[in-house]
mmCIF file of C-alpha atoms in Angstrom:
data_model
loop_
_atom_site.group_PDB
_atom_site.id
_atom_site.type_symbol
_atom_site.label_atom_id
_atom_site.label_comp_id
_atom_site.label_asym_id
_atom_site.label_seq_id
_atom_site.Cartn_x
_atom_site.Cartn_y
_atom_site.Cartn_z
ATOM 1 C CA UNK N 1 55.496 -85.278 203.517
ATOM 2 C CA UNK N 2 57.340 -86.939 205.985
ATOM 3 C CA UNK N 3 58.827 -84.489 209.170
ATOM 4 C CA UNK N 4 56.214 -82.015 208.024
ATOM 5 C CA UNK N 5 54.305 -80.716 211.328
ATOM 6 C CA UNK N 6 51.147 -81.567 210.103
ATOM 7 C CA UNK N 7 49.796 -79.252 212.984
ATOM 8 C CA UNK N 8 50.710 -75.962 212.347
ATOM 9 C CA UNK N 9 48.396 -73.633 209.785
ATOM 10 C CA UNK N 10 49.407 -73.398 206.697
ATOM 11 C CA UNK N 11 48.741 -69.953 204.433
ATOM 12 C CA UNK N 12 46.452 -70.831 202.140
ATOM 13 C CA UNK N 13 48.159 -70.945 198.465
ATOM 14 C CA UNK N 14 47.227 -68.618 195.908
ATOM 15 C CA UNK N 15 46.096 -69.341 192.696
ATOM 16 C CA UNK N 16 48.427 -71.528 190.282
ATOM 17 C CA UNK N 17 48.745 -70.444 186.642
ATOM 18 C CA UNK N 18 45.852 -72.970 185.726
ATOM 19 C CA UNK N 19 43.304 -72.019 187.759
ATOM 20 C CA UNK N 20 44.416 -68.250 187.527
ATOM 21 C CA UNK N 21 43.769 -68.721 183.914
ATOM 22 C CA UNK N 22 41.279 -70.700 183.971
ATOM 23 C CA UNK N 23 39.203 -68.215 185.961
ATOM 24 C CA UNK N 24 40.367 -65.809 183.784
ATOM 25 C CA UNK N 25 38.629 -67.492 180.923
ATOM 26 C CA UNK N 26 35.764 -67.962 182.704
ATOM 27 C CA UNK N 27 35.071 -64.584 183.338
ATOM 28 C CA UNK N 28 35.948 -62.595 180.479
ATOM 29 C CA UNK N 29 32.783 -61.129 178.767
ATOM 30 C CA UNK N 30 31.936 -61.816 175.264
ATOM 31 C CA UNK N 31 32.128 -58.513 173.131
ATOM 32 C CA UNK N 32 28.823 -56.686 173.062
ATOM 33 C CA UNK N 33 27.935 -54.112 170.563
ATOM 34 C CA UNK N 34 25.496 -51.831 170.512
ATOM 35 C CA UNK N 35 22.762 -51.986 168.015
ATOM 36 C CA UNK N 36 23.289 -49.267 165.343
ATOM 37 C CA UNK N 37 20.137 -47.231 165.273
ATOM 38 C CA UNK N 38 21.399 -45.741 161.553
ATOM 39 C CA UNK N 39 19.869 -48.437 159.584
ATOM 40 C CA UNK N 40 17.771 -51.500 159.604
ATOM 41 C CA UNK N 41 20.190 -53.794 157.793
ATOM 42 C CA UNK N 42 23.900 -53.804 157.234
ATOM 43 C CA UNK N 43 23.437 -53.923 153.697
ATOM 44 C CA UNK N 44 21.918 -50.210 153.352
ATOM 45 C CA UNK N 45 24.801 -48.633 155.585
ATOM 46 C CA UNK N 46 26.196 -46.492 153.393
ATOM 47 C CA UNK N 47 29.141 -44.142 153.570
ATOM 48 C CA UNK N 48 29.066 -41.325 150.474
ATOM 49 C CA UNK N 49 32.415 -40.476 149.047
ATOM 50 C CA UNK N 50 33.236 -36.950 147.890
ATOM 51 C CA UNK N 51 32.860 -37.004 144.182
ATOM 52 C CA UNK N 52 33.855 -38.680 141.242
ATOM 53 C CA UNK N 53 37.374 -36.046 141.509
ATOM 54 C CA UNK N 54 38.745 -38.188 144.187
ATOM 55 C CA UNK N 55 40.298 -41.420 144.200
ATOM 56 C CA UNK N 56 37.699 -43.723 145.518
ATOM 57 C CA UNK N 57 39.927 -46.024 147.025
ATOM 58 C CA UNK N 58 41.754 -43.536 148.844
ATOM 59 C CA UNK N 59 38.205 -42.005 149.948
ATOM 60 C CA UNK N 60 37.337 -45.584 151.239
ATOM 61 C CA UNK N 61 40.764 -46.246 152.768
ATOM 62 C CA UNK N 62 39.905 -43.110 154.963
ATOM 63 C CA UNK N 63 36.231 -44.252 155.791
ATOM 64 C CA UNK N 64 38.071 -47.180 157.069
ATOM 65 C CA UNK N 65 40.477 -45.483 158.981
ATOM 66 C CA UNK N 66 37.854 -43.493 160.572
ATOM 67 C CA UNK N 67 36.496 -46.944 161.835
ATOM 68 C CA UNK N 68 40.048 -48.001 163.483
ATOM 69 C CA UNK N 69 40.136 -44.774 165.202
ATOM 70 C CA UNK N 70 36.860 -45.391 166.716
ATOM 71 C CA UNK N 71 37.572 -48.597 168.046
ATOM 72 C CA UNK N 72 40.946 -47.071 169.089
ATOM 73 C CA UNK N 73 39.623 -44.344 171.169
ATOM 74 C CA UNK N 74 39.562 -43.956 175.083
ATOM 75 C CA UNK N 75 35.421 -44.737 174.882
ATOM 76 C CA UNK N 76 35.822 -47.683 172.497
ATOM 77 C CA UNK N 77 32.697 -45.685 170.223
ATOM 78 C CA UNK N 78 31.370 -49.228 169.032
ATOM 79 C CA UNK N 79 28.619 -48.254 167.571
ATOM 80 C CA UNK N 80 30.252 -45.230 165.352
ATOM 81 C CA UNK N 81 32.859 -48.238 164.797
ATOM 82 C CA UNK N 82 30.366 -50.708 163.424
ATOM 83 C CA UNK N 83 28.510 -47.750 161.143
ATOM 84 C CA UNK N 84 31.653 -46.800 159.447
ATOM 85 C CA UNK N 85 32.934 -50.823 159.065
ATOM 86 C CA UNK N 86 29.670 -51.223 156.990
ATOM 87 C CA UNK N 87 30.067 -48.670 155.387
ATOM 88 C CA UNK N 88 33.196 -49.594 153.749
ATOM 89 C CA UNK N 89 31.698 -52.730 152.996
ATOM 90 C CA UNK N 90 28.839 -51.243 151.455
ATOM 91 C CA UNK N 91 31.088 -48.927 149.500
ATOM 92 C CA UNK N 92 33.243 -51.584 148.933
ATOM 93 C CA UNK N 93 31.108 -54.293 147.393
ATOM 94 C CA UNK N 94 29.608 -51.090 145.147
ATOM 95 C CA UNK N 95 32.945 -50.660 143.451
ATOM 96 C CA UNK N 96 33.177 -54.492 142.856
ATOM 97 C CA UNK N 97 30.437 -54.576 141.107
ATOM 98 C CA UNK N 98 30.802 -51.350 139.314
ATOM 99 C CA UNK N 99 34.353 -52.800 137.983
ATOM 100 C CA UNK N 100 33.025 -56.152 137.369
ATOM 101 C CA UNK N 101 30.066 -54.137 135.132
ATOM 102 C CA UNK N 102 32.761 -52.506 133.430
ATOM 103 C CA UNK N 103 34.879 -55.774 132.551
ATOM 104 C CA UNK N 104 37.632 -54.293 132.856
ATOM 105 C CA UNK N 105 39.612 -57.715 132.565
ATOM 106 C CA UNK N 106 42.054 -57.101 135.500
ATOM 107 C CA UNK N 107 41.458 -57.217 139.566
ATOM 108 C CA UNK N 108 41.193 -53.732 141.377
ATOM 109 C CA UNK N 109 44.421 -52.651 142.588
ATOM 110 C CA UNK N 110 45.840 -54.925 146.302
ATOM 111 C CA UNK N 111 45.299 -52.051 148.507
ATOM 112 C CA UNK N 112 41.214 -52.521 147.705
ATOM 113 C CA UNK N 113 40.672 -55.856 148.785
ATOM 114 C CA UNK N 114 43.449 -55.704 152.014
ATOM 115 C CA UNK N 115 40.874 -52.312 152.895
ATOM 116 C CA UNK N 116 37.695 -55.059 152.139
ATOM 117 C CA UNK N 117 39.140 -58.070 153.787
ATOM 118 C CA UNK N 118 40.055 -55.811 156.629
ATOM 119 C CA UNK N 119 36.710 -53.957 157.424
ATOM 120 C CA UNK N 120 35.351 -57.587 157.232
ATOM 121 C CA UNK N 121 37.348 -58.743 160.011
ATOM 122 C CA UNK N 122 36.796 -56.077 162.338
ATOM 123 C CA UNK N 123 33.479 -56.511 161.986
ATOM 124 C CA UNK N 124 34.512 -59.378 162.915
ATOM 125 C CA UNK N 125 35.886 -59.138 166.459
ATOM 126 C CA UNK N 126 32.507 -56.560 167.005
ATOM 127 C CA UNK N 127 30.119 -58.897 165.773
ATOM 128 C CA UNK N 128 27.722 -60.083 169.038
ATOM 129 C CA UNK N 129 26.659 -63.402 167.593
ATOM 130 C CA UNK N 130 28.718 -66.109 167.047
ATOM 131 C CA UNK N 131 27.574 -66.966 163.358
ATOM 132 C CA UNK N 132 27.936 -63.339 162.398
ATOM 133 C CA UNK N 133 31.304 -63.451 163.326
ATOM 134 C CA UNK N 134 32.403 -66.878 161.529
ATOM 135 C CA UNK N 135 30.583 -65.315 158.420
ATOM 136 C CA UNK N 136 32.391 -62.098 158.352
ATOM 137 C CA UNK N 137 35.801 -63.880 159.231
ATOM 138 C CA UNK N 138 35.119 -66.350 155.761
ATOM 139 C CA UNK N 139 34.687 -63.410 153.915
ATOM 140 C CA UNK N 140 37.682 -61.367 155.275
ATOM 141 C CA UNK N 141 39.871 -64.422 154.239
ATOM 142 C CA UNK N 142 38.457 -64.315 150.859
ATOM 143 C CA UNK N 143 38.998 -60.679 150.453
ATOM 144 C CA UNK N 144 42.664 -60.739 151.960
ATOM 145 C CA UNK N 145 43.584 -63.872 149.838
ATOM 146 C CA UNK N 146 42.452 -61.805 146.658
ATOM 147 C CA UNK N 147 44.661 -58.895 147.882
ATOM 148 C CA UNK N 148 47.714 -61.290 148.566
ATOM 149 C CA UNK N 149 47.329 -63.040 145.034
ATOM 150 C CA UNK N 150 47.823 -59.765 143.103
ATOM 151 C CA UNK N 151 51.305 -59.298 145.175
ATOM 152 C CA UNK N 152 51.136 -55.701 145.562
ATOM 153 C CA UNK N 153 53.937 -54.397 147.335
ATOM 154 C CA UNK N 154 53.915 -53.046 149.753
ATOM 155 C CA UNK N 155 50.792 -54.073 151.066
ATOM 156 C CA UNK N 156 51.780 -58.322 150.870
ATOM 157 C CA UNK N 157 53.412 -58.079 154.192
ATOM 158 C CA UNK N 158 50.655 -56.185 155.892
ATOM 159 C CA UNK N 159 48.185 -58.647 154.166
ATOM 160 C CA UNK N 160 49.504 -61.662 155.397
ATOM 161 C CA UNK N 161 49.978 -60.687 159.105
ATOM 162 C CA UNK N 162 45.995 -59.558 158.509
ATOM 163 C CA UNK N 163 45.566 -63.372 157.062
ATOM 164 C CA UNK N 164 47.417 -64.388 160.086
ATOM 165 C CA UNK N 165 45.008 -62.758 162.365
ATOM 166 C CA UNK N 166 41.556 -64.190 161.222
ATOM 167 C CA UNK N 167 43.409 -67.662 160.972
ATOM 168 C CA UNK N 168 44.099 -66.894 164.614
ATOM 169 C CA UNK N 169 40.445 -66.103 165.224
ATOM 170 C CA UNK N 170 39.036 -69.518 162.620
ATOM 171 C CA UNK N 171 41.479 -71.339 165.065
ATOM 172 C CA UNK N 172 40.008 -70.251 168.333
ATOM 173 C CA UNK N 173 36.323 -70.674 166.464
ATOM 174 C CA UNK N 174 37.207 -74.477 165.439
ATOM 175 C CA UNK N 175 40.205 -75.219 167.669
ATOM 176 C CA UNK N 176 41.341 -76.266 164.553
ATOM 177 C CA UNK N 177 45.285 -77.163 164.373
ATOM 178 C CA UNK N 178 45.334 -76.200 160.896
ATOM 179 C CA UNK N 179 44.616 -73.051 161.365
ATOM 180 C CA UNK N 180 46.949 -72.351 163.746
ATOM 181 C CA UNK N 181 49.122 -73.619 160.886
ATOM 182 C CA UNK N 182 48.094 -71.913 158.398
ATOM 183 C CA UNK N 183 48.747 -68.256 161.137
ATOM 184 C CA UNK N 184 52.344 -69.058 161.704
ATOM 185 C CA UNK N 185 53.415 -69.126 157.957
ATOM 186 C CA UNK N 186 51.180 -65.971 157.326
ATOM 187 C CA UNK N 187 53.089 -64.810 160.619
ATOM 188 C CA UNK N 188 56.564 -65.819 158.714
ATOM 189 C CA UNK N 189 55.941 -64.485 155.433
ATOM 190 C CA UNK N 190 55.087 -60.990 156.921
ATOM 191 C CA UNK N 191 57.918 -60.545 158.770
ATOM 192 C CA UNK N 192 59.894 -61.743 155.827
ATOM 193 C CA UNK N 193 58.191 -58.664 154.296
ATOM 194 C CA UNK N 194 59.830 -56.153 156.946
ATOM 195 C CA UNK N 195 61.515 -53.406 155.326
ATOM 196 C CA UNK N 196 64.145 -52.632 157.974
ATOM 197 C CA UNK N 197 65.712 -54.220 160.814
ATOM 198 C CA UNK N 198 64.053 -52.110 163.622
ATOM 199 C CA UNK N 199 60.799 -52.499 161.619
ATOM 200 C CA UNK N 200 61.391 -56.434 161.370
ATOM 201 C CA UNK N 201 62.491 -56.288 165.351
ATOM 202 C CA UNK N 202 59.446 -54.624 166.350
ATOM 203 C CA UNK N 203 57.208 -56.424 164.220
ATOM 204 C CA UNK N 204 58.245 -59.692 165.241
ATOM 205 C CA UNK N 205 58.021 -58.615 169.232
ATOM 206 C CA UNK N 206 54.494 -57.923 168.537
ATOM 207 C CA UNK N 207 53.518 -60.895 166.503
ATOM 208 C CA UNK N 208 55.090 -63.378 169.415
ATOM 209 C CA UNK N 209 53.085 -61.239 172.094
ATOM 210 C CA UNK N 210 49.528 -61.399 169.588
ATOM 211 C CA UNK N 211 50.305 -65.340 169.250
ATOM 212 C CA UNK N 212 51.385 -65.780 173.306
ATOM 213 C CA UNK N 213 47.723 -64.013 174.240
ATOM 214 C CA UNK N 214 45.430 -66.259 172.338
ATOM 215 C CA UNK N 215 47.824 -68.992 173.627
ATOM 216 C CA UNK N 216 47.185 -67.898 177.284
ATOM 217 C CA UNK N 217 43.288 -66.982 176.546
ATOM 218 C CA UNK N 218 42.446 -70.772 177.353
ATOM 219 C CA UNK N 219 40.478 -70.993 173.972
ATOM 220 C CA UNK N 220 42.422 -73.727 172.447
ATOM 221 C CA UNK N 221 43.505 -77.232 172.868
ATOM 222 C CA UNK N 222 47.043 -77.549 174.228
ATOM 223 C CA UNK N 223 48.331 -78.961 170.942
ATOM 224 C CA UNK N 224 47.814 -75.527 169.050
ATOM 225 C CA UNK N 225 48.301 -73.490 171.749
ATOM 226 C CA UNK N 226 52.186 -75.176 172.396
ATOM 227 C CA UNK N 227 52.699 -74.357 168.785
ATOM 228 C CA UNK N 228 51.616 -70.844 169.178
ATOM 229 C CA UNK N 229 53.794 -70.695 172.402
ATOM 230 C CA UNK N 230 56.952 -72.504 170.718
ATOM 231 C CA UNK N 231 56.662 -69.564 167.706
ATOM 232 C CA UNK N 232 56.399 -66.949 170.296
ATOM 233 C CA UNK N 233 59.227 -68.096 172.259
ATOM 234 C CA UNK N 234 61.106 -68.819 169.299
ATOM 235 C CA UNK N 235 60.738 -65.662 167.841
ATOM 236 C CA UNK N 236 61.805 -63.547 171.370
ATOM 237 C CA UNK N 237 65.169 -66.057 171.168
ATOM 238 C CA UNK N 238 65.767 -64.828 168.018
ATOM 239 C CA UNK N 239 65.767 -61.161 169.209
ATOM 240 C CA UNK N 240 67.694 -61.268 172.056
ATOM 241 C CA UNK N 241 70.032 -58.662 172.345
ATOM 242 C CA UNK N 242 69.436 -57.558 169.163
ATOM 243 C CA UNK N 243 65.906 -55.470 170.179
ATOM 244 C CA UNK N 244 65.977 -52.007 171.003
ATOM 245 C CA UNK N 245 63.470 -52.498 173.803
ATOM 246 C CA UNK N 246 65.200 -55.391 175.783
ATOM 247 C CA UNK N 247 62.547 -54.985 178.678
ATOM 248 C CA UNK N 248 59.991 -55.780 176.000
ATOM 249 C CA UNK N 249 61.327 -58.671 174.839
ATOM 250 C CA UNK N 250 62.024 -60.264 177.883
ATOM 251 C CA UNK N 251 59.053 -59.831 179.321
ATOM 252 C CA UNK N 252 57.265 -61.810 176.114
ATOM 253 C CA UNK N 253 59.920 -64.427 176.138
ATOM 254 C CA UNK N 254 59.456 -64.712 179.931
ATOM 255 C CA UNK N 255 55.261 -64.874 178.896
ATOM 256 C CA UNK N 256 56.388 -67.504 176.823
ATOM 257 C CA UNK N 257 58.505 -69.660 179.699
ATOM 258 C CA UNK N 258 55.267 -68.809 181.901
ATOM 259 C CA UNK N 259 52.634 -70.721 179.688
ATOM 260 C CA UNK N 260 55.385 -73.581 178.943
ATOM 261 C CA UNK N 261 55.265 -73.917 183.231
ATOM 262 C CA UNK N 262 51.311 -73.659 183.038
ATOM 263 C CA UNK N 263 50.944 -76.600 180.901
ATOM 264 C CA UNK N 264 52.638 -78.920 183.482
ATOM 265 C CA UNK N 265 50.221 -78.146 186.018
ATOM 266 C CA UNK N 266 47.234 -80.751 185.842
ATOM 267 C CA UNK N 267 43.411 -79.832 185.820
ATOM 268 C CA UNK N 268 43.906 -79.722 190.073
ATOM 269 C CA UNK N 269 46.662 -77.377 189.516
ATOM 270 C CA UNK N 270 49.150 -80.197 190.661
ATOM 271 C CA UNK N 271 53.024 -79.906 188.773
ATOM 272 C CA UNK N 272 53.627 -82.752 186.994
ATOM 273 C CA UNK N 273 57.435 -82.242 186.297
ATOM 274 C CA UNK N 274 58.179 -79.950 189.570
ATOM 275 C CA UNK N 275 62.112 -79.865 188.350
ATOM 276 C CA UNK N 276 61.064 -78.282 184.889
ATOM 277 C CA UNK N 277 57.990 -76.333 186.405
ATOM 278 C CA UNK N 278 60.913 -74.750 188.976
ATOM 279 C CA UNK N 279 63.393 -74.433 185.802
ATOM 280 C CA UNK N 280 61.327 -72.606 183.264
ATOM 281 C CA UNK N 281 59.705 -70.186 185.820
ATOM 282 C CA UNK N 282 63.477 -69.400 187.422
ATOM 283 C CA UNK N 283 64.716 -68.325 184.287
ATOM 284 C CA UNK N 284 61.341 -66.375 183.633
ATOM 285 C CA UNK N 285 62.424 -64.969 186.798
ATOM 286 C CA UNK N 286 65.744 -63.919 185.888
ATOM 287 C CA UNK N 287 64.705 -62.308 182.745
ATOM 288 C CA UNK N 288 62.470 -59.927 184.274
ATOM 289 C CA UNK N 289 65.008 -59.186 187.361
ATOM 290 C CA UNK N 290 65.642 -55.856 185.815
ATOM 291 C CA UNK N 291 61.666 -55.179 185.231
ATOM 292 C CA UNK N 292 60.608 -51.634 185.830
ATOM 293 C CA UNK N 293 56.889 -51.311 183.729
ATOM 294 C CA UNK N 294 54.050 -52.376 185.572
ATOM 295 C CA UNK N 295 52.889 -54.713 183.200
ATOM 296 C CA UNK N 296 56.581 -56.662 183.807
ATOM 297 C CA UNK N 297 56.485 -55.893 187.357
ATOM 298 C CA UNK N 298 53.010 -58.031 187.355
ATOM 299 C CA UNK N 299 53.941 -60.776 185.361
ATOM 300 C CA UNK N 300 57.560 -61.423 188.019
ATOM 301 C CA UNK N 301 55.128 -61.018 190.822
ATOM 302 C CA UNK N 302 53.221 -63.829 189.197
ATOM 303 C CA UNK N 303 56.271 -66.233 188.462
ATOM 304 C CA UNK N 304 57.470 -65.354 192.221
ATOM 305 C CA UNK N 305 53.852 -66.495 193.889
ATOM 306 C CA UNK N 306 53.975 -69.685 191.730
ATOM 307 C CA UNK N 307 57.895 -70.457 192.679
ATOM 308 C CA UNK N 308 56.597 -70.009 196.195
ATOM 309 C CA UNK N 309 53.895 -72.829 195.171
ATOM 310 C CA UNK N 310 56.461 -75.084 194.136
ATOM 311 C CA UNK N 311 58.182 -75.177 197.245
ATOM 312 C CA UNK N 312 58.318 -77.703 200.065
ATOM 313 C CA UNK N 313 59.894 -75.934 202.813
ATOM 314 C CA UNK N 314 57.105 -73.007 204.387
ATOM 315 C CA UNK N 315 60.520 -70.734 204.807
ATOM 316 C CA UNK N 316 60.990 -70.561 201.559
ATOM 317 C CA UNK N 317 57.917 -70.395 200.351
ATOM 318 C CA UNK N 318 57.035 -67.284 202.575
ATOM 319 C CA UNK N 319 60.208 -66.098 201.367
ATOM 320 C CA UNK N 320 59.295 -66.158 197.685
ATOM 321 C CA UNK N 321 55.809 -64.730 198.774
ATOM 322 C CA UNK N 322 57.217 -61.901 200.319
ATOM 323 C CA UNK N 323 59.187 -61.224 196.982
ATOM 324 C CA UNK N 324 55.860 -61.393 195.023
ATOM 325 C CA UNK N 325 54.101 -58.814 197.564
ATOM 326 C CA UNK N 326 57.220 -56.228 197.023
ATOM 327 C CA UNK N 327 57.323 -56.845 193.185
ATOM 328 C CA UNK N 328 53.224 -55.986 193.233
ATOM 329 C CA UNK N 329 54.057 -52.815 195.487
ATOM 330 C CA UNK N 330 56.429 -51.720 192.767
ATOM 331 C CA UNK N 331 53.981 -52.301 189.965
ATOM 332 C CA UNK N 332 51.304 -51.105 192.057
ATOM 333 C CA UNK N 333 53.238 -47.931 192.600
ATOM 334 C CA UNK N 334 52.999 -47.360 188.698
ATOM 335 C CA UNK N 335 49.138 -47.313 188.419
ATOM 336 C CA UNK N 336 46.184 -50.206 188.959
ATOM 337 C CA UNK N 337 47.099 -53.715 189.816
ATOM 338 C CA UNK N 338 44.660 -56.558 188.916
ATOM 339 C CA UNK N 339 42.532 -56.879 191.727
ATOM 340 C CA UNK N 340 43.551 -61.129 192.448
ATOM 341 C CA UNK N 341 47.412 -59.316 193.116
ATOM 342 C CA UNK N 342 45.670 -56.760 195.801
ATOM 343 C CA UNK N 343 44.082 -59.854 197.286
ATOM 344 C CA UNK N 344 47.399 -61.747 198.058
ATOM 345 C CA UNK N 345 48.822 -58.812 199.105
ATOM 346 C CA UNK N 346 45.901 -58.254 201.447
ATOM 347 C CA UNK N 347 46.023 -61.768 202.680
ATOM 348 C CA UNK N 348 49.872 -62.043 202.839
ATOM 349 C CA UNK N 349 49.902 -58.780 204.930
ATOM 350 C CA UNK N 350 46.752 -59.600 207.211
ATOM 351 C CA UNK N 351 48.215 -63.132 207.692
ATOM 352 C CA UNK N 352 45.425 -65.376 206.068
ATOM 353 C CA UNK N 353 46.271 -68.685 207.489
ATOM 354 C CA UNK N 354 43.312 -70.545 206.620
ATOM 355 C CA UNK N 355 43.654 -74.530 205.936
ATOM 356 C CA UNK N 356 43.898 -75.912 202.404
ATOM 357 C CA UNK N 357 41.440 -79.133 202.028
#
């Protein structure tokens, strides 16, 4: 640019948001679960229930259950997870047939199929092979379509934000648009379903942060993803000053302003619109001024490196550097920091100079 010394070193610039993500993408590891020794096919997993006394749905709701506490737990027990999931499926598909023997005329009660449709998808998001996982996610759709269609309340608004998760997951399989339709009403109509404010506040938070992370996971065109990124910030609007955990919602709503800054960066990581680039990421910025968890101490460090990026003048961008490398110290303070933030603090503190190409 003209009156820059062209002379003088320049720091070399960190990552932008495309390439971080894009690297990010790159790198991440596709699922990979065990083999489970138990049995030699899926279809001969099976879980017994306690007797004919009990409630076999209940009985199979806590197989279930037993399976999302497994995949919950601090060792991620995989294997244990994927026994149980088939399990329920096995037990599951045996009390299909054993009511379809019995022609009994009417479906089995909601709760059944959301418990089917649901094992189905987690098996989902364990499966190790692609076509596994497309087949279980078909049938999980089946199963939680059956489960809306009987309306029973109140499982309808946990069985469409359920729906609205393995349309997520068809939509990252296809990058299909529809899909990513289809997720947003499911998205709508459970939150409809909330049964109290706080409930409908929270739920909402954590439906705009589920849709912002497949929209930042790089797995989609940027048509869907800007639609999952308009709900999400649409939906953290809507809850402004109204949520009981304001630091919460501003750090998804400044998630939201982050990807809307990412997509104006070109493949080289060049701004095209540096004016809205600098806009969206300032007020970002100002959201999370009052940050304190690590998590939103990490994302303003972010926003501050790539304000720095957007710069012209070196004094100000070694000014908004600085910031970053004081917000990371702060987060770092609070536990581990993602090891690409401990490299530009490393290089901003050791004075890495070296010359971009």
């Amino acid at each position: 640019m003209a009156g820059e010394d062209t002379t003088a070193p320049k720091r070399k610039r960190p990552l932008g948001l495309k390439a971080r993500s894009a690297k990010k993408a790159n790198t991440e590891e596709a699922p990979n679960t065990p083999a489970v020794a138990d049995f030699a096919d899926e279809n001969t997993a099976t879980v017994m229930l306690r007797g004919d006394d009990a409630n076999e749905i209940d009985e199979l709701e806590g197989i279930f259950e037993s399976a999302l506490e497994a995949i919950a737990s601090s060792d991620s027990d995989d294997e244990r997870a994927t026994t149980l999931l088939r399990g329920t499926v096995h037990e599951s598909d045996r009390l299909l047939r054993l009511h379809d023997t019995a022609d009994a005329g009417t479906p089995l009660e909601p709760r059944f199929y959301f418990i089917y449709g649901s094992a189905l998808f987690n098996l989902a998001e364990l499966a190790a092979r692609p076509d596994e996982k497309r087949t279980y996610l078909e049938l999980a759709q089946h199963r939680l379509e059956q489960a809306l269609a009987a309306e029973g309340e109140p499982v309808a608004g946990r069985v469409c934000l359920a729906l609205a998760k393995v349309e997520l997951e068809l939509a990252a399989e296809d990058n299909a648009q529809a899909h990513v339709e289809g997720a947003l009403r499911m998205l709508d109509r459970a939150l409809a379903a909330s049964e109290t404010p706080d409930a409908a506040h929270a739920e909402a938070l954590a439906a705009a942060d589920m849709v912002l992370s497949l929209a930042d996971s790089q797995r989609l065109p940027a048509q869907p993803s800007a639609a999952l990124v308009a709900w999400g910030e649409a939906r953290a609007r809507e809850l402004v000053g109204r949520q009981p955990d304001a630091e919460a919602n501003a750090c998804v709503l400044a998630r939201a302003l982050w990807l809307r800054a990412s997509a104006l960066l070109d493949a080289d990581d060049e701004i095209a619109d540096r004016g809205a680039f600098v806009e969206l990421l300032g007020e970002a910025s100002e959201l999370l001024a009052a940050a304190s968890s690590s998590d939103a101490l990490a994302l303003r460090g972010e926003i501050e490196i790539n304000l720095g990026n957007a710069q012209d003048d070196e004094a100000e961008m070694e000014k908004l550097y600085g910031r970053a490398v004081a917000t990371f110290r702060q987060a770092q303070a609070q536990g581990e920091l993602p090891e690409q933030f401990v490299q530009f603090i490393d290089d901003f503190e050791n004075g890495d100079s070296s010359d971009e190409d």
